[in-house]
CSV table of C-alpha atoms and ligand atoms in Angstrom, one decimal:
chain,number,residue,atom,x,y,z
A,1,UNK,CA,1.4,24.5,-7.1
A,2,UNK,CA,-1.7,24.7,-5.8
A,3,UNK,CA,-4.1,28.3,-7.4
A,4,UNK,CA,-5.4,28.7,-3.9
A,5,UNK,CA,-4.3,30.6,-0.9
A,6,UNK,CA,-7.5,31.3,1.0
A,7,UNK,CA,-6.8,30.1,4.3
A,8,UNK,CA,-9.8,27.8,6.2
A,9,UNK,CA,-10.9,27.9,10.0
A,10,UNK,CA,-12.3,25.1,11.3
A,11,UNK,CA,-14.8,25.0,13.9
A,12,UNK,CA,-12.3,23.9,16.7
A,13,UNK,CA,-11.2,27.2,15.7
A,14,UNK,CA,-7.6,25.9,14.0
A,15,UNK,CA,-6.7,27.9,11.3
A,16,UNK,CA,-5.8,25.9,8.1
A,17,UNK,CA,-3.1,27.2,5.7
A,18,UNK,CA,-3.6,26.3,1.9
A,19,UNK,CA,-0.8,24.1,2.3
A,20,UNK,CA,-1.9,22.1,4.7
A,21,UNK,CA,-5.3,21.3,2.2
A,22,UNK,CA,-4.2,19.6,-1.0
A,23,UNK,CA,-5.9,19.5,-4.3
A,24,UNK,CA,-6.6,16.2,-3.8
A,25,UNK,CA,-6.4,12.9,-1.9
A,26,UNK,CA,-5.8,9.9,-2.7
A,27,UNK,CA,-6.8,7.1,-1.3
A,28,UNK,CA,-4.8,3.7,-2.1
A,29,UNK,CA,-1.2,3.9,-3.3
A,30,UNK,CA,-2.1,0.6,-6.2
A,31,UNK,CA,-1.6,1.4,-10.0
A,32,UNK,CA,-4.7,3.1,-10.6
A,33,UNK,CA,-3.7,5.5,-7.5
A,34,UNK,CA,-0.1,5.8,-8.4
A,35,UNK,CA,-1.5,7.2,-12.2
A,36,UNK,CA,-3.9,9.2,-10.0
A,37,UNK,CA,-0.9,11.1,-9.0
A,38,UNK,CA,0.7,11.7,-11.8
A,39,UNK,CA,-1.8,12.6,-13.5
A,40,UNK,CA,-2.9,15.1,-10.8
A,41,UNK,CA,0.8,16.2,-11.4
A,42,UNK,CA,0.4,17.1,-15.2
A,43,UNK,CA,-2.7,19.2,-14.4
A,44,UNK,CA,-0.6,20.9,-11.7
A,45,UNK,CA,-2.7,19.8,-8.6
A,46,UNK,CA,-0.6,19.2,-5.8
A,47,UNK,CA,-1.5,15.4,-4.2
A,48,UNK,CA,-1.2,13.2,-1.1
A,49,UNK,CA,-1.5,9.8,-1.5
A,50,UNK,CA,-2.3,7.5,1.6
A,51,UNK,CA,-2.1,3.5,1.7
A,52,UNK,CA,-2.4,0.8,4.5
A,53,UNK,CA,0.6,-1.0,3.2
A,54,UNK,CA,3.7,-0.9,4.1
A,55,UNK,CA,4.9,-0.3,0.4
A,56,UNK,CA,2.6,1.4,-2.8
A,57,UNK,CA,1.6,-1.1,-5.8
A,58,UNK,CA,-1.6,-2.7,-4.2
A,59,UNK,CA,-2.3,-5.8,-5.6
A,60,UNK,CA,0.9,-6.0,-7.9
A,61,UNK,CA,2.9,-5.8,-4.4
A,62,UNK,CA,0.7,-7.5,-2.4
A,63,UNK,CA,-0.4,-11.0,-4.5
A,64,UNK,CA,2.1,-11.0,-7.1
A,65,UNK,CA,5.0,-9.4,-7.2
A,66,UNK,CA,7.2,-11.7,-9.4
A,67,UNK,CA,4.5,-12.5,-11.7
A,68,UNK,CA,4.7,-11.8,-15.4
A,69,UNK,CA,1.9,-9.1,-16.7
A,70,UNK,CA,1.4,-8.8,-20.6
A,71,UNK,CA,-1.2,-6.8,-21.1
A,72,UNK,CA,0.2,-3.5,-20.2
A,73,UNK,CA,0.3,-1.9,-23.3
A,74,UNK,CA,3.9,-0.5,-24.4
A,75,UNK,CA,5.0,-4.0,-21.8
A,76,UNK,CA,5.2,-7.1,-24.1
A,77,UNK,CA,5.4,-8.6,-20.5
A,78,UNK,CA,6.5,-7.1,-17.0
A,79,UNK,CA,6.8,-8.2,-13.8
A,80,UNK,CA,4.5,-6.7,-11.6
A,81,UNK,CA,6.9,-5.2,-9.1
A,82,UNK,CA,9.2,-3.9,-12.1
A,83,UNK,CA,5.7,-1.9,-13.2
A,84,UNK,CA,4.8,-0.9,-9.9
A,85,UNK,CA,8.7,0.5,-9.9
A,86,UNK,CA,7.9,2.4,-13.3
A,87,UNK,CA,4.5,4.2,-11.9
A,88,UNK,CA,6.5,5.1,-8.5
A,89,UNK,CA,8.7,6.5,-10.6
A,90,UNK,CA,6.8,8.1,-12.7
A,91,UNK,CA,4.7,9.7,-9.5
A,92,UNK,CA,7.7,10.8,-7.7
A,93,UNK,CA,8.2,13.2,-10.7
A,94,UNK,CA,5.8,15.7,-8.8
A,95,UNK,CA,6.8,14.7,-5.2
A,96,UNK,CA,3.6,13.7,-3.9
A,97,UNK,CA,3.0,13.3,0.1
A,98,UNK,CA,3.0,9.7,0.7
A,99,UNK,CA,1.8,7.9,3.6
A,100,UNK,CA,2.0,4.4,4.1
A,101,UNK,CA,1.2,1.8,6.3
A,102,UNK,CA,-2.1,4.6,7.3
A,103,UNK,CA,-5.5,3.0,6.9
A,104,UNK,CA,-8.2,6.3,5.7
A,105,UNK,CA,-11.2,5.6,8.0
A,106,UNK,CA,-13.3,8.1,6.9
A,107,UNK,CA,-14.1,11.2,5.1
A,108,UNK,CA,-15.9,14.0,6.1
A,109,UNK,CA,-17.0,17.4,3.5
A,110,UNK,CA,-16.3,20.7,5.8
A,111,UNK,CA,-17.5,23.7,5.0
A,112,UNK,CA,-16.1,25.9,1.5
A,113,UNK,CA,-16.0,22.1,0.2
A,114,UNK,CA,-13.3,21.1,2.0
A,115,UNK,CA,-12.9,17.0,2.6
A,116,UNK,CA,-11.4,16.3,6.0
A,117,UNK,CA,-9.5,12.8,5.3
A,118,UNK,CA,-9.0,10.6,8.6
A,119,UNK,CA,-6.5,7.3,9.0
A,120,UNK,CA,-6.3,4.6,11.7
A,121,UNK,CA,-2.9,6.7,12.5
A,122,UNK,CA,-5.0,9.7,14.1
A,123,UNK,CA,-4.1,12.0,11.3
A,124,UNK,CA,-6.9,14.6,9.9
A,125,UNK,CA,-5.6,15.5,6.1
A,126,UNK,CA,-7.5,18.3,4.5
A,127,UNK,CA,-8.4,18.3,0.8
A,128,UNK,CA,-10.4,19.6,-2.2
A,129,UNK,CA,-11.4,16.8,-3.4
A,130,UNK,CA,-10.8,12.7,-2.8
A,131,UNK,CA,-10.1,10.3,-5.1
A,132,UNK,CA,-10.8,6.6,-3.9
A,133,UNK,CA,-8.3,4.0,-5.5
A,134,UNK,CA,-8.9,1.2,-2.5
A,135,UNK,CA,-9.2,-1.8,-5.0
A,136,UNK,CA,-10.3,-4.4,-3.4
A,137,UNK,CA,-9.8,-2.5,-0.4
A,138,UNK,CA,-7.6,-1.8,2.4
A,139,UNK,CA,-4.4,-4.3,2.7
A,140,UNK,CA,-2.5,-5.0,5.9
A,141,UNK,CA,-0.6,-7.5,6.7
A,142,UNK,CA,-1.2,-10.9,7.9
A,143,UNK,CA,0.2,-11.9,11.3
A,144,UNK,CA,-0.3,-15.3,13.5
A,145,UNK,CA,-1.6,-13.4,16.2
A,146,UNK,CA,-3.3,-10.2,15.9
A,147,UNK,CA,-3.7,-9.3,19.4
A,148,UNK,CA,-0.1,-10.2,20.5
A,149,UNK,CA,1.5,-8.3,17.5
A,150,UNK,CA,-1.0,-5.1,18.0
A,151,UNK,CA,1.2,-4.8,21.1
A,152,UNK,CA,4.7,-5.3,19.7
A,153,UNK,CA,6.0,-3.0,16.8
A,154,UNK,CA,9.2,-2.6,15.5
A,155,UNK,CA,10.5,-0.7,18.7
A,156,UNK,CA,9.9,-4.4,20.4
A,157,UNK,CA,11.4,-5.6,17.4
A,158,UNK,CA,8.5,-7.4,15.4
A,159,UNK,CA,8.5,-6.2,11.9
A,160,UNK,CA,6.6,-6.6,9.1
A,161,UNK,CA,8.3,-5.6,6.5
A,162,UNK,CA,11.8,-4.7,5.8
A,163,UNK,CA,12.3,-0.8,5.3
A,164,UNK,CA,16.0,-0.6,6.8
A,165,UNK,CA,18.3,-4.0,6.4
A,166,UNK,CA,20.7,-2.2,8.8
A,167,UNK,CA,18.3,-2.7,12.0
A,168,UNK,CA,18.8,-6.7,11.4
A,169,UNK,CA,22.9,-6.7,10.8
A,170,UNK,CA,24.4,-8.9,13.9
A,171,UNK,CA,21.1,-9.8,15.3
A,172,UNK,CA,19.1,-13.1,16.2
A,173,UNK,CA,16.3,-12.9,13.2
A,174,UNK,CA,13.8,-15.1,13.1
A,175,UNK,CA,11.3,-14.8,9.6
A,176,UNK,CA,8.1,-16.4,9.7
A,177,UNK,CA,6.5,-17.6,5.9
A,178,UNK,CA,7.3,-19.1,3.1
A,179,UNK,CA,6.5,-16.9,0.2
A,180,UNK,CA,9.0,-14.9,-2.2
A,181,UNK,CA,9.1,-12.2,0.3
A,182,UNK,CA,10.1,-14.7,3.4
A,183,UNK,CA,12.6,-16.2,1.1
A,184,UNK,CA,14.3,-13.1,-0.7
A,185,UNK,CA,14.5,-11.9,2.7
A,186,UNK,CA,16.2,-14.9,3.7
A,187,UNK,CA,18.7,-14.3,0.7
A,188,UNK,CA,19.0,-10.4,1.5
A,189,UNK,CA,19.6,-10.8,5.3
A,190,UNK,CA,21.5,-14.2,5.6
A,191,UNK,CA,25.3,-12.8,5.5
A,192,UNK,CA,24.7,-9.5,7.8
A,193,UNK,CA,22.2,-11.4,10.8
A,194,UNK,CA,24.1,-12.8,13.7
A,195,UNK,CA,21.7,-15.8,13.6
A,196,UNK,CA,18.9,-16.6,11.0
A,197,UNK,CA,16.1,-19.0,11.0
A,198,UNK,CA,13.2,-19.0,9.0
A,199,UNK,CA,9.9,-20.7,10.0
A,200,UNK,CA,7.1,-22.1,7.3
A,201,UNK,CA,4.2,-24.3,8.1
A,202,UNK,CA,5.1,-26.9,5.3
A,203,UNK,CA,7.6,-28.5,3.9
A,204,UNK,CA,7.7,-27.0,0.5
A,205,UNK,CA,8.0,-22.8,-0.1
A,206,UNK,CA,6.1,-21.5,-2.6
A,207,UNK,CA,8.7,-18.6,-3.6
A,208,UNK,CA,10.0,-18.7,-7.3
A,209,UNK,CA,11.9,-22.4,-7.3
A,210,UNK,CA,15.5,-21.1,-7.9
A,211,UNK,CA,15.1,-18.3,-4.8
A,212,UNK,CA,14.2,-21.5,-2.9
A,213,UNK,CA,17.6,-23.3,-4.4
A,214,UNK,CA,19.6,-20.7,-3.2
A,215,UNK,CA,18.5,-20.5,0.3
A,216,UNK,CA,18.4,-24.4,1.1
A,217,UNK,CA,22.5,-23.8,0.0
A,218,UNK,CA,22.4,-20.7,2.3
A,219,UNK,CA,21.5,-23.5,5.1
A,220,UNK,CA,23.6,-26.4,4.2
A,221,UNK,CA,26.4,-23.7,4.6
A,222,UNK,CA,24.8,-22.8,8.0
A,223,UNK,CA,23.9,-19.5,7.1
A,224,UNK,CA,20.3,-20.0,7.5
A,225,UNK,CA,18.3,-22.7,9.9
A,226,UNK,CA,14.8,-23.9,7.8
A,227,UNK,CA,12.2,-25.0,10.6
A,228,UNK,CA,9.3,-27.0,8.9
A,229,UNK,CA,6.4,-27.9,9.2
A,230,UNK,CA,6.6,-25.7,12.1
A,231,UNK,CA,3.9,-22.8,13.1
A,232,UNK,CA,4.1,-19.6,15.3
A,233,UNK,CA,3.4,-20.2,18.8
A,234,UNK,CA,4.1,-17.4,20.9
A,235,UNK,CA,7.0,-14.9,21.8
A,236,UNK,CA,9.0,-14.0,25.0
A,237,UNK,CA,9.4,-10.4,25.6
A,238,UNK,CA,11.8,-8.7,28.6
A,239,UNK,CA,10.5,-6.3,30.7
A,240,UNK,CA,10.2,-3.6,28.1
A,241,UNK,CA,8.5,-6.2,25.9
A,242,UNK,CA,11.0,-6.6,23.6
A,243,UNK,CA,11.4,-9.7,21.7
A,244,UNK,CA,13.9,-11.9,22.9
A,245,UNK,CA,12.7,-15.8,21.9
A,246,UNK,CA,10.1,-16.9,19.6
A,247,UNK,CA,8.3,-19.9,20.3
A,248,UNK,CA,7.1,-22.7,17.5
A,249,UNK,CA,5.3,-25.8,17.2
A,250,UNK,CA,4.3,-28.6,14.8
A,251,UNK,CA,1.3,-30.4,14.2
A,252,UNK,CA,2.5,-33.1,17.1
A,253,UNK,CA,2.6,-30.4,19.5
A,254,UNK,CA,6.8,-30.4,19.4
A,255,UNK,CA,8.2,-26.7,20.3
A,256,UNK,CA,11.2,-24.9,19.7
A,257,UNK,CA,12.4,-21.8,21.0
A,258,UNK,CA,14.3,-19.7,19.1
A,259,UNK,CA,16.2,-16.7,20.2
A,260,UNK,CA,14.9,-13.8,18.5
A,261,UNK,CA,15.7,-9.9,18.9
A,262,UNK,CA,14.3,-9.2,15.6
A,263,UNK,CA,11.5,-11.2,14.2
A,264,UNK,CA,9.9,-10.3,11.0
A,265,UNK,CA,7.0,-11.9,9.8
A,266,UNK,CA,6.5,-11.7,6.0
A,267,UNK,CA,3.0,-13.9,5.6
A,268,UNK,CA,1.2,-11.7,3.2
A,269,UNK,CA,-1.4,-9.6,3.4
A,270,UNK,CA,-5.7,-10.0,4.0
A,271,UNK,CA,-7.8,-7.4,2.5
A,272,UNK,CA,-10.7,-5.4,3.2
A,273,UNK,CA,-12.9,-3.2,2.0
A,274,UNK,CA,-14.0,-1.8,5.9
A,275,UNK,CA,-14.7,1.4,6.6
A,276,UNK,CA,-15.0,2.7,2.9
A,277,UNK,CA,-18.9,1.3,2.9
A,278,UNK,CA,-19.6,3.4,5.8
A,279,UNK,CA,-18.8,6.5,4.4
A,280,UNK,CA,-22.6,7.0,2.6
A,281,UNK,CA,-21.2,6.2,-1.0
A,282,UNK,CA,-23.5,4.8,-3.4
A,283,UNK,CA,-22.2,0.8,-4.0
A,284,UNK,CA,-23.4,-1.9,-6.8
A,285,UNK,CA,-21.4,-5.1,-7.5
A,286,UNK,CA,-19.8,-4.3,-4.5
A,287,UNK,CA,-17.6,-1.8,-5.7
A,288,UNK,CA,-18.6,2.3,-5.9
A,289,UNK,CA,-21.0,3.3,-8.9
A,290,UNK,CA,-19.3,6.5,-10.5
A,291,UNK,CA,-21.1,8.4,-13.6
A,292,UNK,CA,-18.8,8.6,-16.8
A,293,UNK,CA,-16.6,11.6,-15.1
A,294,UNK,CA,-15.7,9.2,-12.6
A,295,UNK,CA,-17.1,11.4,-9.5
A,296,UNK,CA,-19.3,9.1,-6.9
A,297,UNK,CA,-22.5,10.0,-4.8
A,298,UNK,CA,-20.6,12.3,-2.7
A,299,UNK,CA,-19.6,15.6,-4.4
A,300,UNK,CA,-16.0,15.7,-5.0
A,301,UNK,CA,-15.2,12.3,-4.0
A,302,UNK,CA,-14.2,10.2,-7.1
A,303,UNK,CA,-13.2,6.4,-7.6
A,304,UNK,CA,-11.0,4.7,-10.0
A,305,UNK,CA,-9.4,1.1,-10.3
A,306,UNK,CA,-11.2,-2.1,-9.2
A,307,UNK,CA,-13.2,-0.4,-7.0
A,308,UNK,CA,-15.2,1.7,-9.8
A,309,UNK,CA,-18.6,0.4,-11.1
A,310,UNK,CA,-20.0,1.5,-14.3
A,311,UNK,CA,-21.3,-0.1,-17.4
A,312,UNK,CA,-19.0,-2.5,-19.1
A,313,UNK,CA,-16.5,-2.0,-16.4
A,314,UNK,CA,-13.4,-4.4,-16.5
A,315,UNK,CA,-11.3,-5.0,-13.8
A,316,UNK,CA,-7.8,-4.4,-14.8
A,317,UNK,CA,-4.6,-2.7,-14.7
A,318,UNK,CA,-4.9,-0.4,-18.0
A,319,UNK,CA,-8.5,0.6,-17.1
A,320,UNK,CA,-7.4,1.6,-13.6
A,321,UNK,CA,-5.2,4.0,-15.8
A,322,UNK,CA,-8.1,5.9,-17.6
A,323,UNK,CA,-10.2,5.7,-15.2
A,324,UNK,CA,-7.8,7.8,-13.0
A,325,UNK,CA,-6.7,10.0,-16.3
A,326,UNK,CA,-10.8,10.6,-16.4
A,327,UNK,CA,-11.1,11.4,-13.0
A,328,UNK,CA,-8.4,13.8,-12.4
A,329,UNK,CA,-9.7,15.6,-15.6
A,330,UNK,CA,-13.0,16.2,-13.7
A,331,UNK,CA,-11.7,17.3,-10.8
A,332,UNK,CA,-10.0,20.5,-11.6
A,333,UNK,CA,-13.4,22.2,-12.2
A,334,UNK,CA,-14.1,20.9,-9.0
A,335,UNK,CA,-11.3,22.2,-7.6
A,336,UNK,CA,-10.9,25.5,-9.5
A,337,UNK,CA,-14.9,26.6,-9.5
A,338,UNK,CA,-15.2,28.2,-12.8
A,339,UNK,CA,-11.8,26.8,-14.2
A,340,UNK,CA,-11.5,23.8,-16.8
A,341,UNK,CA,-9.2,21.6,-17.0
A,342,UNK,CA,-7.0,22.0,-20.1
A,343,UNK,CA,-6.6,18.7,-21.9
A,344,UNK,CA,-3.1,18.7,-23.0
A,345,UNK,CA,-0.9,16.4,-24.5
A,346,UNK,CA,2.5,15.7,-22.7
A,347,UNK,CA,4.2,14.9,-25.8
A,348,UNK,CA,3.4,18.8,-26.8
A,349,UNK,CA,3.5,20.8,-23.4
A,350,UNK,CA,5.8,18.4,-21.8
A,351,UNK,CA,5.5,18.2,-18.0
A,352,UNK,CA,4.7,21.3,-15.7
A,353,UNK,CA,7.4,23.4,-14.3
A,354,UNK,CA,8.2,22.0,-10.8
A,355,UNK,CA,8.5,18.5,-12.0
A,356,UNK,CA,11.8,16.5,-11.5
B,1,LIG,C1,-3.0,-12.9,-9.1
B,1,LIG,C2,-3.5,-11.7,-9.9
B,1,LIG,C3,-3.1,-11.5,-11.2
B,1,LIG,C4,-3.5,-10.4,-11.9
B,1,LIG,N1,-3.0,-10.2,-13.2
B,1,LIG,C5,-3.4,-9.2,-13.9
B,1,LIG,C6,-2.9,-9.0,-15.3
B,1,LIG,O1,-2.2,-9.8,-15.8
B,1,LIG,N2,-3.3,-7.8,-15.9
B,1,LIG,C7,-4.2,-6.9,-15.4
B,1,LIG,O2,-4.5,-5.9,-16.0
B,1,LIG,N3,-4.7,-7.1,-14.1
B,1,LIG,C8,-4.3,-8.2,-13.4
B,1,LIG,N4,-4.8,-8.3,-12.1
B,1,LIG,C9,-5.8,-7.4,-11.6
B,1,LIG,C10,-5.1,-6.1,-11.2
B,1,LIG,O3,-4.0,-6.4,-10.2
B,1,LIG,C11,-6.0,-5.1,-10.6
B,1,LIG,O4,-7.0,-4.8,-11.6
B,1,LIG,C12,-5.3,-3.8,-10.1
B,1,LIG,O5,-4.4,-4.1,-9.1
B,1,LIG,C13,-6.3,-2.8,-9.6
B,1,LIG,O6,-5.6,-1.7,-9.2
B,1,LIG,P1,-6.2,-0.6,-8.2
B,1,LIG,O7,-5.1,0.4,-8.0
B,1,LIG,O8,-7.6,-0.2,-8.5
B,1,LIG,O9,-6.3,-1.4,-6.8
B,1,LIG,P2,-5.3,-2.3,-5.9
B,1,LIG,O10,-4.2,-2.8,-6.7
B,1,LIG,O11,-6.2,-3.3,-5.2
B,1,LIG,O12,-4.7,-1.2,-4.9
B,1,LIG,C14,-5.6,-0.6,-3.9
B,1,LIG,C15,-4.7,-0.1,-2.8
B,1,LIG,O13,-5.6,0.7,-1.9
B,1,LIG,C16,-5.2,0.4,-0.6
B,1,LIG,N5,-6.4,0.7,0.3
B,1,LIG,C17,-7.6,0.2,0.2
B,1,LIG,N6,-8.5,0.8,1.1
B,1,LIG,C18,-7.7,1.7,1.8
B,1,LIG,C19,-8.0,2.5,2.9
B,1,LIG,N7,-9.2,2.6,3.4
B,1,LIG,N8,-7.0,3.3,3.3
B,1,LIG,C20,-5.7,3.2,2.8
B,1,LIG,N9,-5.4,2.4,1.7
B,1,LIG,C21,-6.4,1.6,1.3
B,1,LIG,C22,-4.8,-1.0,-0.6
B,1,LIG,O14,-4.0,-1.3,0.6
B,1,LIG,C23,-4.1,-1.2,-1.9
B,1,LIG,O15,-2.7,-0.9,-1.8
B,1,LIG,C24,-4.4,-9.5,-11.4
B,1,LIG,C25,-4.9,-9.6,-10.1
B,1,LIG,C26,-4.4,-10.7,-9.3
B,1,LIG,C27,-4.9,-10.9,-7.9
């Protein structure tokens, strides 16, 4: 899709093809970044968009899935995970690259312009220009221990977060939290797991109250085992350290051990804004000061969402929207030198050729 084909060499001497350096980068896979893309689409940039979570939707996934949004406009109200469904959706239309569950830590401009794109996963992504939807920056997820669970991902069998229900059918599954996420996994996973348990540090979950019905019938049945008030201890491993127990404890210092192949921890996520304020970009109000064409400090590099400051800036979804509609706008100049972007409407021209 892209216009160019020059091919770049880097200094190491690799020879990049044009498609291996998109039209633009984004960083942060949240509403304002999922508009990003499809609006990238409609001016027929080709797109890569990189997020630290394991699923897109930022906040919306993250904080509030099954909460009801009514200031969407077109939405008289919408949950958030139905919208963030809608602007996948409407993304996917121009099969973006999507990487999740990649952390950018930094950016770099090349030579001819070029932005070199780095993640916590090792990977170098090439670009012509970035566009920085991190929010309220970077989320991962939360886990009891962070130095034992550095060393044991899902080939140990410690997840966190469900991408294929198939790896937990006739297995020993033990789920740590008590959110909608621990419990609707409780729901999806409780007829296909060998054995379930799921462990919350109180009494009470805070998932949606008939969710929480249906599980504590799923355990008087004996399809599920609720431990509570009961904390994450530690974890056996074999000699491959795999998981194969999972310790807990209450406040009276009481343990159980529970035998565990797959454990999956679902206790939200912690933000933070890390490496972005390293990269030399020009902050106020803690978030990125961007001129009205949304570009930053760094030319090239433009933010949108929560974390773009300007005057009278407010934090929300639908501003995240124009903000990114703005930016893409400016970056096809960028881009293209000597080329403008055309402002069309998509009710008249439809959607470029190419699209699903
Ligand atoms: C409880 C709650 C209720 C809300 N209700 C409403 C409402 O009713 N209406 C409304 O308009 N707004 C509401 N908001 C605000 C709204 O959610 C935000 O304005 C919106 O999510 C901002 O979108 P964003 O795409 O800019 O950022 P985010 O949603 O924060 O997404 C940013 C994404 O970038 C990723 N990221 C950050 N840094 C990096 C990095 N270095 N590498 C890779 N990925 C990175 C993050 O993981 C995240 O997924 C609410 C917020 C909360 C917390």
């Amino acid at each position: 899709m892209s216009e160019h084909d020059d091919d770049l060499t880097l200094e190491s001497g690799e020879v990049l093809t044009a498609d291996q350096i998109k039209d633009i980068t984004v960083v942060g896979a949240g509403p304002a970044g999922l508009f990003t893309v499809f609006s990238a689409g409609v001016q027929e940039a080709n797109c890569r968009v990189i997020d630290s979570m394991p699923q897109v939707g930022g906040q919306l996934t993250a904080l509030y899935p099954e909460k009801v949004i009514y200031d969407v406009p077109g939405f008289p109200k919408v949950t958030a995970k139905e919208l963030v469904d809608r602007l996948h959706e409407q993304a996917q239309q121009f099969k973006p690259e999507i990487h999740l569950n990649e952390t950018v830590v930094d950016v770099q401009r090349l030579k001819n312009r070029i932005l070199a794109v780095t993640t916590s996963a090792g990977n170098v992504f090439y670009s012509r220009s970035v566009v920085i939807a991190a929010g309220i920056g970077a989320f991962t997820p939360r886990v009891p221990d962070e130095d034992l669970f550095a060393k044991h991902g899902e080939d140990k069998g410690v997840y966190t977060a469900v991408r294929d229900k198939s790896v937990f059918a006739g297995k020993d599954v033990v789920i740590l939290g008590g959110g909608d996420s621990a419990v609707d996994w409780v729901m999806g996973l409780g007829e296909a797991a060998k054995s379930l348990h799921v462990v919350h540090r109180r009494n009470e979950f805070r998932a949606a109250g008939h969710s929480v019905s249906v599980m504590r019938d799923m355990a008087e049945k004996g399809t599920v085992n609720i431990i509570t008030p009961y904390n994450f201890k530690t974890m056996d491993v074999d000699g491959n350290g795999h998981v194969t127990s999972v310790t807990v404890e209450n406040k009276d210092g009481e343990e159980l051990n529970l035998k565990c192949d797959r454990l999956l921890c679902l206790l939200g996520f912690k933000n933070d804004l890390g490496p972005i304020v390293k990269w030399d970009l020009r902050f106020e109000d803690s978030a990125i000061k961007v001129e009205a064409d949304m570009q930053t400090n760094i030319p090239g590099v433009f933010a949108v969402g929560d974390i773009a400051s300007y005057p009278q800036k407010i934090k929300l979804i639908l501003t995240g929207f124009a903000d990114a509609s703005i930016a893409v706008q400016n970056c096809i100049p960028y881009i293209r030198p000597g080329k403008k972007a055309s402002h069309v409407f998509t009710s008249v021209r439809g959607l470029p050729a190419g699209s699903k």
